[in-house]
Amino acid sequence: MGGVDPIDKAVPSIIVEGQKPYAQESRELIAKRMEIAAKGVTSGVIQQSITRMCAKGVIATTGCRECLVEGRGFAAWIEQAVLHNRG
């Protein structure tokens, strides 16, 4: 995913893991994965990322501030990448 904003890589991984991207815990996890201060990942930053990815057809919003990754194959690929990076 060269040339992709790091937040746009982190948000789908949170969604695939079943987390709510706007939750404080999720924002802290995203910040940790991006190796930045937690205060740098605000709800506004998450919203901007989600807006960009919705426009590209990467994710879809389901209402009530919930999202899902478009395409089972893509979601599985993200999940494998996240699991691989944890090991």
Coordinates of C-alpha atoms in Angstrom, one line a residue:
M1 CA 0.0 0.0 0.0
G2 CA 2.8 2.4 -0.9
G3 CA 1.9 6.1 -0.9
V4 CA -1.0 5.5 1.5
D5 CA -1.3 7.7 4.6
P6 CA -0.4 5.5 7.7
I7 CA -3.7 6.4 9.3
D8 CA -5.5 4.9 6.2
K9 CA -3.6 1.7 6.9
A10 CA -4.4 1.6 10.6
V11 CA -8.1 2.4 10.5
P12 CA -9.1 -0.6 8.4
S13 CA -7.1 -2.9 10.6
I14 CA -9.0 -1.7 13.6
I15 CA -12.3 -2.2 11.8
V16 CA -11.4 -5.8 10.7
E17 CA -10.5 -6.6 14.3
G18 CA -14.1 -5.6 15.3
Q19 CA -13.1 -2.4 17.1
K20 CA -14.9 0.9 16.8
P21 CA -12.5 3.3 15.2
Y22 CA -13.8 6.3 17.1
A23 CA -13.5 4.7 20.5
Q24 CA -10.7 6.1 22.8
E25 CA -9.2 2.6 23.1
S26 CA -9.1 2.2 19.3
R27 CA -7.5 5.7 18.8
E28 CA -4.8 4.8 21.4
L29 CA -4.1 1.5 19.6
I30 CA -3.9 3.3 16.2
A31 CA -1.5 5.8 17.7
K32 CA 0.6 3.0 19.2
R33 CA 0.8 1.2 15.8
M34 CA 1.7 4.5 14.1
E35 CA 4.2 5.2 16.8
I36 CA 2.8 8.6 17.6
A37 CA 1.4 10.3 20.6
A38 CA -2.2 9.3 21.3
K39 CA -3.4 12.9 21.3
G40 CA -2.5 13.0 17.6
V41 CA -5.3 10.5 16.7
T42 CA -8.5 12.5 17.3
S43 CA -12.0 11.7 16.2
G44 CA -11.5 14.3 13.5
V45 CA -8.4 12.5 12.1
I46 CA -10.3 9.2 12.1
Q47 CA -13.3 10.9 10.3
Q48 CA -11.0 12.3 7.6
S49 CA -9.4 8.9 7.1
I50 CA -12.8 7.2 6.9
T51 CA -14.1 9.8 4.4
R52 CA -11.1 9.3 2.1
M53 CA -11.4 5.5 2.3
C54 CA -15.2 5.6 1.7
A55 CA -14.6 7.7 -1.4
K56 CA -12.1 5.1 -2.7
G57 CA -14.6 2.2 -1.9
V58 CA -12.2 0.7 0.7
I59 CA -14.7 0.9 3.5
A60 CA -18.4 1.6 4.0
T61 CA -20.2 3.2 6.9
T62 CA -23.1 1.3 8.4
G63 CA -24.5 4.1 10.5
C64 CA -24.0 4.9 14.2
R65 CA -20.3 5.7 13.6
E66 CA -19.7 2.1 12.6
C67 CA -17.8 1.0 9.5
L68 CA -16.9 -2.2 7.6
V69 CA -14.2 -3.1 5.2
E70 CA -15.5 -3.6 1.6
G71 CA -14.8 -7.1 0.3
R72 CA -14.2 -10.2 2.3
G73 CA -11.0 -11.0 0.5
F74 CA -9.6 -7.5 1.3
A75 CA -10.7 -7.8 4.9
A76 CA -9.0 -11.2 5.2
W77 CA -5.9 -9.8 3.7
I78 CA -5.8 -6.9 6.2
E79 CA -6.5 -9.4 9.1
Q80 CA -3.6 -11.6 8.0
A81 CA -1.3 -8.5 7.7
V82 CA -2.3 -7.4 11.2
L83 CA -1.7 -10.8 12.7
H84 CA 1.6 -11.2 10.9
N85 CA 2.8 -7.8 12.2
R86 CA 1.9 -8.8 15.8
G87 CA 4.1 -12.0 15.7

